[in-house]
Short mmCIF file of C-alpha atoms in Angstrom, two decimals:
data_model
loop_
_atom_site.label_atom_id
_atom_site.label_comp_id
_atom_site.label_asym_id
_atom_site.label_seq_id
_atom_site.Cartn_x
_atom_site.Cartn_y
_atom_site.Cartn_z
CA MET A 1 13.21 -1.47 56.52
CA ASP A 2 11.88 -0.13 53.23
CA TRP A 3 9.19 2.58 53.54
CA LYS A 4 7.07 0.62 51.06
CA ASP A 5 6.70 -2.19 53.60
CA ASN A 6 4.63 0.13 55.79
CA LEU A 7 2.00 0.58 53.11
CA ASP A 8 -1.32 -1.21 53.32
CA PRO A 9 -1.30 -3.95 50.62
CA SER A 10 -5.10 -3.89 50.37
CA LEU A 11 -5.01 -0.30 49.10
CA PHE A 12 -2.83 -1.06 46.08
CA PRO A 13 -5.49 -2.72 43.86
CA PRO A 14 -8.12 0.07 44.12
CA ILE A 15 -5.52 2.82 43.68
CA ARG A 16 -3.95 1.05 40.73
CA GLU A 17 -7.38 0.62 39.18
CA LEU A 18 -8.18 4.30 39.65
CA ILE A 19 -4.89 5.37 38.07
CA ASP A 20 -5.63 3.08 35.12
CA THR A 21 -9.09 4.61 34.80
CA TYR A 22 -7.53 8.07 34.91
CA ASP A 23 -5.09 7.16 32.10
CA HIS A 24 -7.87 5.59 30.09
CA CYS A 25 -10.07 8.64 30.59
CA LEU A 26 -7.37 10.98 29.27
CA ARG A 27 -6.80 8.76 26.25
CA ARG A 28 -10.50 8.73 25.51
CA ILE A 29 -10.78 12.50 25.76
CA ARG A 30 -7.78 13.00 23.49
CA SER A 31 -9.25 10.63 20.97
CA HIS A 32 -12.52 12.59 21.17
CA LYS A 33 -10.78 15.94 20.80
CA HIS A 34 -8.55 14.86 17.95
CA PRO A 35 -10.15 12.03 16.02
CA THR A 36 -7.74 10.32 13.63
CA PRO A 37 -8.42 11.81 10.22
CA GLY A 38 -10.53 9.55 8.04
CA ASN A 39 -8.42 7.43 5.78
CA SER A 40 -10.37 8.42 2.74
CA LYS A 41 -9.81 6.35 -0.35
CA ARG A 42 -11.61 8.81 -2.59
CA ARG A 43 -8.32 9.65 -4.28
CA ASP A 44 -7.95 6.02 -5.28
CA ILE A 45 -11.44 5.97 -6.82
CA ASP A 46 -10.76 9.24 -8.67
CA ARG A 47 -7.56 7.71 -9.97
CA ILE A 48 -9.28 4.56 -11.21
CA LEU A 49 -12.00 6.60 -12.94
CA THR A 50 -9.42 8.88 -14.55
CA MET A 51 -7.36 5.96 -15.79
CA ARG A 52 -10.52 4.58 -17.43
CA ASP A 53 -11.44 7.96 -18.90
CA GLN A 54 -14.61 7.93 -16.77
CA GLU A 55 -13.90 10.89 -14.52
CA ASN A 56 -16.72 12.82 -16.22
CA THR A 57 -19.13 9.88 -16.23
CA TYR A 58 -19.18 9.22 -12.49
CA ASP A 59 -18.86 11.54 -9.55
CA THR A 60 -17.13 10.07 -6.49
CA ASP A 61 -19.26 12.05 -4.01
CA SER A 62 -22.45 10.68 -5.56
CA LEU A 63 -21.07 7.16 -5.30
CA TYR A 64 -20.53 7.63 -1.56
CA ALA A 65 -23.98 9.20 -1.27
CA LEU A 66 -25.54 5.98 -2.58
CA PHE A 67 -24.64 4.27 0.69
CA THR A 68 -25.78 6.93 3.13
CA GLY A 69 -28.99 5.16 4.16
CA ILE A 70 -27.28 1.89 5.01
CA ASP A 71 -26.66 1.22 8.68
CA ALA A 72 -23.23 0.48 10.12
CA ALA A 73 -23.91 -3.21 10.83
CA ARG A 74 -24.82 -3.88 7.21
CA ILE A 75 -21.80 -1.98 5.90
CA LYS A 76 -19.65 -4.17 8.11
CA THR A 77 -21.39 -7.30 6.78
CA VAL A 78 -20.61 -6.20 3.21
CA ARG A 79 -16.98 -5.53 4.14
CA ASP A 80 -16.67 -8.96 5.74
CA ALA A 81 -18.24 -10.51 2.64
CA LEU A 82 -15.84 -8.64 0.33
CA ARG A 83 -12.98 -10.28 2.19
CA ALA A 84 -14.53 -13.69 2.81
CA GLU A 85 -15.70 -14.17 -0.77
CA GLN A 86 -12.56 -12.54 -2.20
CA TRP A 87 -14.53 -10.03 -4.23
CA HIS A 88 -11.42 -8.99 -6.16
CA PHE A 89 -10.96 -12.54 -7.52
CA LEU A 90 -14.61 -13.11 -8.54
CA LYS A 91 -15.47 -13.86 -12.14
CA PRO A 92 -17.71 -11.35 -13.97
CA LYS A 93 -20.95 -13.30 -13.42
CA GLU A 94 -20.16 -13.92 -9.76
CA ARG A 95 -19.57 -10.19 -9.27
CA LEU A 96 -23.14 -9.43 -10.34
CA SER A 97 -24.55 -12.14 -8.05
CA PHE A 98 -22.54 -10.68 -5.17
CA LEU A 99 -23.88 -7.18 -5.86
CA GLN A 100 -27.45 -8.43 -6.02
CA GLU A 101 -27.08 -10.40 -2.81
CA TYR A 102 -25.44 -7.73 -0.69
CA LEU A 103 -26.84 -4.58 -2.31
CA PRO A 104 -30.31 -5.70 -3.39
CA GLU A 105 -31.88 -2.21 -3.52
CA GLU A 106 -33.01 -1.15 -6.96
CA ALA A 107 -30.95 2.06 -6.77
CA PHE A 108 -27.73 0.01 -6.98
CA ARG A 109 -28.65 -1.74 -10.23
CA ALA A 110 -27.62 1.32 -12.23
CA TYR A 111 -24.12 0.89 -10.78
CA ASP A 112 -23.68 -2.84 -11.34
CA GLY A 113 -21.69 -2.06 -14.47
CA LEU A 114 -19.35 0.31 -12.65
CA PHE A 115 -18.79 -1.84 -9.57
CA SER A 116 -18.21 -5.01 -11.58
CA ASP A 117 -15.80 -3.35 -14.01
CA PHE A 118 -12.44 -4.50 -12.66
CA ARG A 119 -10.19 -2.75 -15.19
CA MET A 120 -7.44 -0.58 -13.70
CA GLY A 121 -8.07 -1.84 -10.17
CA GLY A 122 -11.85 -1.33 -10.51
CA TYR A 123 -12.57 -3.96 -7.83
CA ARG A 124 -11.41 -1.31 -5.36
CA VAL A 125 -14.22 1.15 -6.21
CA LEU A 126 -16.84 -0.72 -4.19
CA GLY A 127 -14.24 -1.92 -1.66
CA ASP A 128 -12.88 1.58 -1.06
CA ILE A 129 -16.33 3.06 -0.44
CA ILE A 130 -17.39 0.27 1.91
CA CYS A 131 -14.08 0.35 3.82
CA ASP A 132 -14.20 4.14 4.10
CA ILE A 133 -17.74 4.14 5.50
CA ASP A 134 -16.98 1.24 7.83
CA ASP A 135 -13.80 2.96 9.07
CA ALA A 136 -15.75 6.18 9.65
CA ASP A 137 -18.37 4.24 11.65
CA ARG A 138 -15.67 2.66 13.81
CA GLN A 139 -14.06 6.03 14.27
CA ALA A 140 -17.35 7.58 15.37
CA ASP A 141 -17.74 4.79 17.89
CA LYS A 142 -14.20 5.37 19.16
CA ALA A 143 -14.80 9.10 19.51
CA LYS A 144 -17.72 8.59 21.91
CA LEU A 145 -17.15 9.88 25.44
CA HIS A 146 -19.54 7.74 27.44
CA TYR A 147 -19.89 3.99 27.16
CA LYS A 148 -22.53 1.74 28.63
CA HIS A 149 -20.33 -0.23 31.01
CA ASP A 150 -18.19 2.62 32.32
CA THR A 151 -17.32 2.57 36.04
CA THR A 152 -18.63 5.31 38.35
CA GLU A 153 -15.12 6.79 38.51
CA MET A 154 -14.81 6.90 34.73
CA THR A 155 -18.22 8.55 34.43
CA ALA A 156 -17.29 11.10 37.10
CA MET A 157 -14.05 12.02 35.34
CA ILE A 158 -15.63 12.21 31.89
CA ASP A 159 -18.46 14.34 33.31
CA ALA A 160 -15.92 16.67 34.91
CA TYR A 161 -14.35 17.15 31.48
CA HIS A 162 -17.72 17.67 29.89
CA ILE A 163 -19.02 20.30 32.30
CA ARG A 164 -15.75 22.10 32.98
CA LEU A 165 -15.88 25.88 32.94
CA PRO A 166 -14.66 27.59 29.79
CA GLY A 167 -10.90 28.06 29.93
CA VAL A 168 -10.29 25.19 32.34
CA ASP A 169 -7.78 22.72 30.96
CA TYR A 170 -9.24 19.25 30.43
CA ARG A 171 -6.39 17.67 32.38
CA GLU A 172 -7.09 19.89 35.36
CA ALA A 173 -10.81 19.09 35.27
CA VAL A 174 -10.14 15.34 35.13
CA ALA A 175 -7.46 15.57 37.84
CA THR A 176 -9.91 17.32 40.21
CA ALA A 177 -12.51 14.59 39.70
CA CYS A 178 -9.84 11.93 40.10
CA ARG A 179 -8.71 13.46 43.42
CA LEU A 180 -12.28 13.24 44.70
CA CYS A 181 -12.48 9.58 43.71
CA LEU A 182 -9.10 8.93 45.29
CA ALA A 183 -10.23 10.54 48.55
CA LYS A 184 -12.87 7.81 48.84
CA ILE A 185 -10.10 5.19 48.91
CA THR A 186 -7.48 6.96 51.01
CA PRO A 187 -6.58 10.57 51.85
CA PRO A 188 -4.73 12.07 48.87
CA PHE A 189 -1.58 12.80 50.90
CA GLN A 190 -1.41 9.05 51.67
CA ALA A 191 -2.04 8.20 48.03
CA ILE A 192 1.21 9.96 47.08
CA ARG A 193 3.19 7.14 48.68
CA TYR A 194 1.20 4.44 46.90
CA ALA A 195 1.60 6.17 43.55
CA GLU A 196 5.33 6.55 44.20
CA ALA A 197 5.57 2.86 45.15
CA MET A 198 3.90 2.06 41.84
CA ASP A 199 6.49 4.22 40.07
CA ARG A 200 3.80 6.64 38.90
CA ARG A 201 5.43 9.95 39.71
CA ASP A 202 3.75 11.39 36.59
CA PHE A 203 0.38 10.72 38.26
CA ILE A 204 1.55 12.52 41.40
CA PHE A 205 2.52 15.56 39.36
CA ASP A 206 -0.74 15.50 37.41
CA VAL A 207 -3.25 14.78 40.15
CA LEU A 208 -1.58 15.19 43.53
CA LEU A 209 0.66 18.15 42.91
CA GLU A 210 -0.89 20.32 45.65
CA GLU A 211 -0.50 17.57 48.24
CA ALA A 212 3.02 16.84 47.09
CA ASP A 213 3.84 20.51 47.28
CA PHE A 214 2.55 20.75 50.84
CA TYR A 215 3.75 17.48 52.32
CA LEU A 216 6.99 16.90 50.47
CA ILE A 217 8.29 20.34 49.66
CA GLY A 218 6.43 22.72 51.93
CA GLY A 219 7.51 21.03 55.13
CA GLY A 220 4.22 19.20 55.84
CA ASN A 221 6.15 15.96 55.87
CA GLY A 222 7.76 16.79 59.17
CA MET B 1 18.51 -2.34 -23.04
CA ILE B 2 16.12 -2.58 -25.99
CA GLN B 3 16.00 -6.03 -27.49
CA GLU B 4 12.38 -7.00 -27.99
CA SER B 5 9.52 -4.63 -28.72
CA ILE B 6 7.89 -3.18 -25.61
CA THR B 7 4.66 -4.78 -26.81
CA ASN B 8 6.06 -8.28 -26.27
CA GLU B 9 5.03 -8.87 -22.68
CA TRP B 10 6.43 -12.38 -22.51
CA ALA B 11 9.87 -10.91 -23.21
CA GLU B 12 9.26 -8.57 -20.28
CA PHE B 13 8.34 -11.55 -18.08
CA LEU B 14 11.62 -13.22 -19.05
CA ALA B 15 13.54 -10.03 -18.20
CA TYR B 16 12.24 -10.39 -14.62
CA THR B 17 12.82 -14.12 -14.27
CA LYS B 18 15.91 -15.15 -16.24
CA GLU B 19 19.42 -14.99 -14.84
CA PRO B 20 20.69 -11.49 -15.66
CA THR B 21 24.09 -10.73 -17.15
CA TYR B 22 26.10 -7.82 -15.83
CA ALA B 23 28.24 -5.94 -18.34
CA VAL B 24 28.93 -2.35 -19.24
CA ARG B 25 30.17 -0.77 -22.48
CA ASN B 26 30.66 2.80 -21.29
CA LYS B 27 29.71 5.06 -18.40
CA LYS B 28 26.39 5.96 -20.02
CA ASP B 29 25.42 2.31 -20.36
CA ASN B 30 23.16 1.23 -17.51
CA GLY B 31 22.38 -2.09 -19.15
CA PHE B 32 23.65 -3.96 -16.09
CA LEU B 33 20.56 -2.74 -14.19
CA GLY B 34 18.43 -5.05 -16.35
CA ARG B 35 14.88 -3.87 -16.96
CA PHE B 36 15.12 -1.51 -13.99
CA THR B 37 16.07 2.12 -13.47
CA MET B 38 17.96 3.57 -10.53
CA ASP B 39 14.68 5.10 -9.28
CA MET B 40 13.04 1.70 -9.28
CA LEU B 41 15.90 0.08 -7.42
CA MET B 42 16.46 2.90 -4.94
CA GLU B 43 12.80 3.86 -4.30
CA ASN B 44 10.92 0.70 -5.24
CA TYR B 45 8.94 2.48 -7.98
CA GLY B 46 7.29 0.62 -10.82
CA PHE B 47 6.67 -2.66 -9.01
CA ALA B 48 2.93 -2.72 -9.67
CA ARG B 49 3.62 -3.51 -13.30
CA ILE B 50 6.54 -5.86 -12.62
CA LEU B 51 4.56 -7.97 -10.16
CA THR B 52 1.49 -7.97 -12.41
CA VAL B 53 3.56 -9.21 -15.35
CA LEU B 54 4.99 -11.94 -13.12
CA ALA B 55 1.54 -12.94 -11.86
CA ARG B 56 0.17 -13.07 -15.43
CA GLY B 57 3.10 -15.24 -16.44
CA TYR B 58 2.37 -17.78 -13.72
CA LEU B 59 -1.43 -17.60 -14.02
CA PHE B 60 -1.68 -17.97 -17.78
CA HIS B 61 1.51 -19.53 -19.14
CA ASN B 62 3.61 -22.66 -19.08
CA PRO B 63 7.35 -22.19 -18.54
CA ASP B 64 7.92 -22.10 -22.31
CA GLY B 65 5.38 -19.31 -22.76
CA THR B 66 2.61 -21.45 -24.23
CA PRO B 67 -0.87 -20.88 -22.80
CA LYS B 68 -1.69 -22.86 -19.66
CA GLY B 69 -4.98 -24.80 -19.78
CA GLY B 70 -7.58 -24.79 -17.00
CA ASP B 71 -9.09 -21.96 -15.04
CA PRO B 72 -6.70 -19.15 -14.04
CA TYR B 73 -9.13 -18.11 -11.26
CA GLU B 74 -8.30 -21.44 -9.60
CA ARG B 75 -4.60 -20.57 -9.60
CA THR B 76 -4.56 -17.39 -7.54
CA ASP B 77 -2.73 -19.17 -4.71
CA ASP B 78 -0.07 -20.43 -7.13
CA ALA B 79 0.44 -16.88 -8.38
CA ARG B 80 0.74 -15.60 -4.82
CA ARG B 81 3.40 -18.21 -4.02
CA ALA B 82 5.30 -17.27 -7.18
CA LEU B 83 5.24 -13.60 -6.14
CA CYS B 84 6.42 -14.51 -2.63
CA ALA B 85 9.25 -16.58 -4.11
CA TRP B 86 10.36 -13.76 -6.43
CA CYS B 87 10.24 -11.22 -3.59
CA SER B 88 11.80 -13.50 -0.95
CA ILE B 89 14.59 -12.05 1.16
CA PRO B 90 16.14 -13.73 4.23
CA ASP B 91 16.02 -11.91 7.56
CA ARG B 92 19.06 -10.03 8.78
CA LYS B 93 21.45 -12.32 10.66
CA ASN B 94 20.78 -10.72 14.03
CA ALA B 95 17.05 -10.17 13.50
CA THR B 96 14.55 -11.15 16.19
CA PRO B 97 12.75 -14.29 15.04
CA ARG B 98 9.26 -13.56 13.76
CA ALA B 99 6.22 -14.87 15.56
CA GLU B 100 4.05 -17.40 13.79
CA TRP B 101 1.31 -14.87 13.05
CA GLN B 102 3.60 -12.24 11.57
CA PHE B 103 4.16 -11.78 7.85
CA LYS B 104 7.54 -13.09 6.84
CA THR B 105 9.93 -12.17 4.04
CA ASP B 106 11.89 -15.41 3.67
CA PHE B 107 10.16 -17.96 1.44
CA ARG B 108 12.94 -20.50 1.04
CA GLU B 109 10.40 -23.31 1.37
CA LEU B 110 9.20 -22.39 -2.14
CA HIS B 111 12.59 -23.25 -3.67
CA GLY B 112 11.36 -26.69 -4.72
CA GLU B 113 8.31 -25.30 -6.50
CA PHE B 114 9.91 -22.15 -7.98
CA HIS B 115 13.63 -22.95 -8.13
CA GLU B 116 14.10 -20.30 -10.84
CA LEU B 117 12.71 -17.63 -8.49
CA VAL B 118 14.07 -18.43 -5.03
CA GLU B 119 17.27 -20.12 -3.89
CA ALA B 120 17.43 -22.63 -1.04
CA ASP B 121 18.92 -19.86 1.17
CA GLY B 122 15.78 -17.72 0.80
CA CYS B 123 17.19 -15.21 -1.70
CA GLY B 124 14.54 -14.45 -4.30
CA TRP B 125 15.17 -13.29 -7.85
CA TYR B 126 14.89 -9.63 -7.01
CA VAL B 127 17.28 -9.53 -4.09
CA ARG B 128 19.79 -11.62 -6.06
CA HIS B 129 19.53 -9.07 -8.85
CA LEU B 130 19.96 -6.21 -6.40
CA ARG B 131 23.05 -7.84 -4.92
CA GLY B 132 24.32 -8.73 -8.40
CA ILE B 133 24.11 -5.08 -9.44
CA SER B 134 25.72 -3.95 -6.19
CA ASN B 135 28.63 -6.38 -6.58
CA PHE B 136 29.08 -5.37 -10.20
CA ILE B 137 29.21 -1.68 -9.24
CA SER B 138 31.66 -2.37 -6.41
CA THR B 139 34.09 -4.20 -8.66
CA ASN B 140 33.71 -1.78 -11.58
CA ARG B 141 33.41 1.59 -9.83
CA ASP B 142 35.56 3.34 -12.39
CA LYS B 143 33.65 1.88 -15.34
CA VAL B 144 30.05 2.56 -14.31
CA SER B 145 28.40 5.97 -13.97
CA LYS B 146 28.96 7.72 -10.65
CA ALA B 147 25.20 8.05 -10.09
CA THR B 148 24.96 4.30 -9.64
CA HIS B 149 27.56 4.15 -6.83
CA LYS B 150 24.91 5.06 -4.26
CA LEU B 151 23.20 1.73 -4.87
CA ALA B 152 26.28 -0.25 -3.84
CA ASP B 153 26.93 2.13 -0.93
CA ASN B 154 23.42 1.62 0.45
CA ILE B 155 22.76 -2.02 -0.28
CA GLU B 156 21.89 -2.89 3.34
CA LYS B 157 19.39 -0.04 3.58
CA LEU B 158 17.85 -1.10 0.27
CA GLU B 159 17.50 -4.65 1.53
CA ASP B 160 15.81 -3.41 4.71
CA ALA B 161 13.44 -1.26 2.66
CA TRP B 162 12.66 -4.29 0.50
CA ARG B 163 11.85 -6.38 3.60
CA LYS B 164 9.31 -3.75 4.61
CA LYS B 165 7.83 -3.75 1.11
CA VAL B 166 7.51 -7.52 1.05
CA ILE B 167 5.58 -7.40 4.31
CA GLN B 168 3.37 -4.60 2.99
CA TYR B 169 2.61 -6.60 -0.18
CA GLN B 170 1.08 -9.33 1.95
CA ILE B 171 -1.46 -7.10 3.74
CA PRO B 172 -4.89 -8.40 2.79
CA ILE B 173 -7.06 -6.08 0.71
CA PHE B 174 -10.07 -4.45 2.45
CA SER B 175 -8.55 -5.11 5.88
CA ALA B 176 -9.24 -2.62 8.64
CA GLY B 177 -6.53 -0.34 9.94
CA THR B 178 -4.54 -0.14 6.71
CA LYS B 179 -2.88 3.22 6.75
CA GLY B 180 -2.48 5.15 3.55
CA ASP B 181 -4.08 4.58 0.21
CA LEU B 182 -2.46 3.46 -3.01
CA ILE B 183 -0.41 0.81 -1.29
CA LEU B 184 0.46 -2.17 -3.43
CA ARG B 185 -0.61 -5.59 -2.25
CA PHE B 186 -0.37 -9.06 -3.78
CA ASP B 187 -4.18 -9.11 -3.74
CA ASP B 188 -4.29 -6.12 -6.12
CA VAL B 189 -1.54 -7.54 -8.29
CA ILE B 190 -3.29 -10.89 -8.77
CA ALA B 191 -6.71 -9.28 -9.32
CA ASP B 192 -5.20 -6.98 -11.98
CA ALA B 193 -3.40 -9.93 -13.55
CA LEU B 194 -6.68 -11.89 -13.84
CA GLU B 195 -8.32 -8.88 -15.46
CA LEU B 196 -5.49 -8.27 -17.93
CA GLY B 197 -5.27 -11.91 -18.98
CA ALA B 198 -2.43 -13.70 -20.74
CA LEU B 199 0.77 -11.89 -21.67
CA ARG B 200 1.16 -10.83 -25.26
CA THR B 201 3.76 -13.14 -26.73
CA GLU B 202 3.91 -11.33 -30.08
CA SER B 203 5.20 -7.91 -30.94
CA ILE B 204 3.11 -5.28 -32.59
CA ARG B 205 4.83 -3.87 -35.65
CA LEU B 206 4.03 -0.39 -36.87
CA THR B 207 2.76 -0.01 -40.43
CA ASP B 208 4.81 1.84 -43.02
CA GLU B 209 2.36 4.76 -42.80
CA GLN B 210 2.79 4.95 -39.03
CA GLU B 211 6.57 4.77 -39.33
CA GLN B 212 6.48 7.54 -41.89
CA TRP B 213 4.17 9.67 -39.78
CA LEU B 214 6.47 9.31 -36.77
CA ALA B 215 9.53 10.21 -38.83
CA GLU B 216 7.75 13.39 -39.89
CA VAL B 217 6.33 14.53 -36.56
CA THR B 218 8.99 13.46 -34.03
CA PRO B 219 11.08 16.50 -33.05
CA SER B 220 14.76 16.12 -33.82
CA LYS B 221 15.75 16.16 -30.14
CA VAL B 222 13.54 13.14 -29.37
CA PRO B 223 15.07 9.85 -30.57
CA LEU B 224 12.83 8.09 -33.05
CA HIS B 225 12.94 4.82 -31.07
CA VAL B 226 11.29 6.67 -28.16
CA SER B 227 8.28 7.84 -30.17
CA ARG B 228 8.11 4.41 -31.85
CA THR B 229 8.03 2.79 -28.41
CA LEU B 230 5.29 5.14 -27.24
CA LEU B 231 3.17 4.50 -30.31
CA GLY B 232 3.70 0.74 -30.12
CA TYR B 233 2.70 0.70 -26.46
CA TYR B 234 -0.31 2.88 -27.21
CA LEU B 235 -1.56 0.62 -29.99
CA ALA B 236 -1.08 -2.47 -27.85
CA ASN B 237 -2.76 -1.15 -24.72
CA LYS B 238 -5.37 1.42 -25.73
CA PRO B 239 -8.76 0.33 -24.38
CA ALA B 240 -11.54 -0.23 -26.88
CA ASP B 241 -13.88 2.33 -25.28
CA SER B 242 -11.49 5.28 -24.98
CA ASP B 243 -8.67 7.04 -26.82
CA TRP B 244 -6.74 7.47 -23.59
CA CYS B 245 -4.17 4.91 -22.53
CA VAL B 246 -2.29 4.56 -19.27
CA LEU B 247 1.47 4.87 -19.71
CA PRO B 248 3.59 3.28 -16.96
CA VAL B 249 6.34 5.88 -17.40
CA THR B 250 8.75 4.29 -14.92
CA ASN B 251 8.56 0.88 -16.57
CA VAL B 252 8.85 2.32 -20.08
CA GLU B 253 11.96 4.15 -18.91
CA ALA B 254 13.33 0.85 -17.65
CA TYR B 255 12.67 -0.59 -21.10
CA LEU B 256 14.36 2.36 -22.80
CA GLY B 257 17.26 2.22 -20.34
CA SER B 258 17.09 5.88 -19.42
CA SER B 259 15.01 8.23 -17.32
CA ALA B 260 15.00 10.87 -20.07
CA LEU B 261 11.42 10.01 -21.01
CA SER B 262 9.82 11.76 -18.04
CA ARG B 263 12.52 14.40 -17.69
CA MET B 264 12.58 15.49 -21.34
CA TYR B 265 10.98 13.56 -24.15
CA LEU B 266 7.36 13.56 -22.98
CA LYS B 267 7.55 17.34 -22.59
CA TRP B 268 9.18 17.82 -25.97
CA LEU B 269 6.67 15.84 -27.98
CA PRO B 270 4.12 18.31 -29.41
CA GLU B 271 0.48 17.95 -28.41
CA ALA B 272 -0.43 17.18 -31.98
CA VAL B 273 1.54 13.94 -31.59
CA LEU B 274 0.98 13.06 -27.97
CA GLU B 275 -1.54 14.57 -25.60
CA ARG B 276 -1.22 13.62 -21.97
CA LYS B 277 -2.77 14.06 -18.55
CA GLN B 278 -0.29 13.76 -15.70
CA MET B 279 -1.32 11.53 -12.82
CA ASP B 280 0.82 10.30 -9.92
CA ALA B 281 4.55 9.95 -10.13
CA GLY B 282 5.40 7.13 -12.45
CA VAL B 283 2.13 7.06 -14.39
CA CYS B 284 0.41 9.31 -16.92
CA ILE B 285 -2.36 8.79 -19.40
CA TYR B 286 -1.80 9.71 -23.01
CA LYS B 287 -3.44 9.86 -26.37
CA MET B 288 -1.74 9.61 -29.75
CA THR B 289 -3.55 10.72 -32.85
CA VAL B 290 -2.62 8.35 -35.59
CA ALA B 291 -4.16 5.82 -37.94
CA THR B 292 -4.42 2.77 -35.72
CA THR B 293 -3.96 -0.01 -38.24
CA VAL B 294 -1.80 -2.63 -36.62
CA THR B 295 0.07 -5.65 -37.82
CA THR B 296 1.46 -8.25 -35.48
CA ILE B 297 4.39 -10.53 -36.04
CA CYS B 298 5.59 -13.48 -34.04
CA HIS B 299 9.01 -13.54 -32.41
#
């Protein structure tokens, strides 16, 4: 008879869910610690301006600054509209109507000429800025640690990372919190067998190493 | 490789769409590459201009080069299909079939509409040209320059790289999650083509004064046809509001049939003749100080 047949089937779903939460928590922390670098398209704008001999007329940073007051939802709306209305294929008059509809503030009128000048890939100037800001907004959202609908276990593990003592490795902090959550389902030495049955030896080494050391190597198994 | 003036863009369109001939006179003659250089074929450089010329040809012209009536803005889908047909390349024999939602590289269904661009087996003009060059090199290894052998030796890798490019070309502009900037997409190509308008079907001829000026100022180590080409291109493409003009170095080299332009000639031309600002690989912007009176002649 296989040793796995002695395990309680009702314990598999909660343990599996906790291991998933643990994996997810580590991914979230890593994403927070090392956000993907912004895919800035400033170089493309600089290139377009240079090719049009306008590198001294416009400053790319100031162009980005124009959009700083606009909230993320509206930036996304503009990006969706750029794609839906195929901004890059609009005729000159339609370009101005688009700009007035989606960027009605007076401050933008001074830039209608620049944004609607499509020479040398000029349709990308507005598109690049909007996409960059929208990407940055998404990235900021991804880099958040806590989310509204997080489970208690996720919150506990994220909190453990957040309040860990200086010098404590984030993996160790999360593993400690995870062990506490696991203990509410089944004693950690029992959980080793479930994790092994789920082919998650990596989880055993990460979270249940002490128990494994004692019960499997140190003779506690006998 | 020089037949028509570089300023005749319709001739350039034909160089990318007509059936090429493969012949070689001596080891220095790379004429069998067509209007391509080894860099373009090996690294896929210079395709922004090639695809834009193709798109302009299909947006603005009838097959005989005469202007097409109607609204070119209504024909962006036609241009996209033409580009897909030209780029088409069948999958590898043992490739996993692509899911419905994935971009594909084989556009054999466009054979009926663009029979000059794609064969019924899915081989587009470009991949046929690539294979044509490769076969020519393989059967004439002792007659062609040794530097070109690597193309025939790596044809499968080049075809794989082209498949990846064709997929990348189809990525929609402004889409989220696009890694890297300066990637070329059909969207950019067609938008640029609309902005540039119809292809120039006439050549620009230099005036006697300009010819004389070039003969005087061109250093002896730079062939006169190179400085004539640069001036002709400058006069044809200089924007009205600036003295600076973008030079697609890679494509001009393909026209000249040699990569000596970027390696030597541009550096050897004195600033009094040609002033330039280097940009990315394959492109620079330049200014030529000369009387800009231009005459055009029909070909």
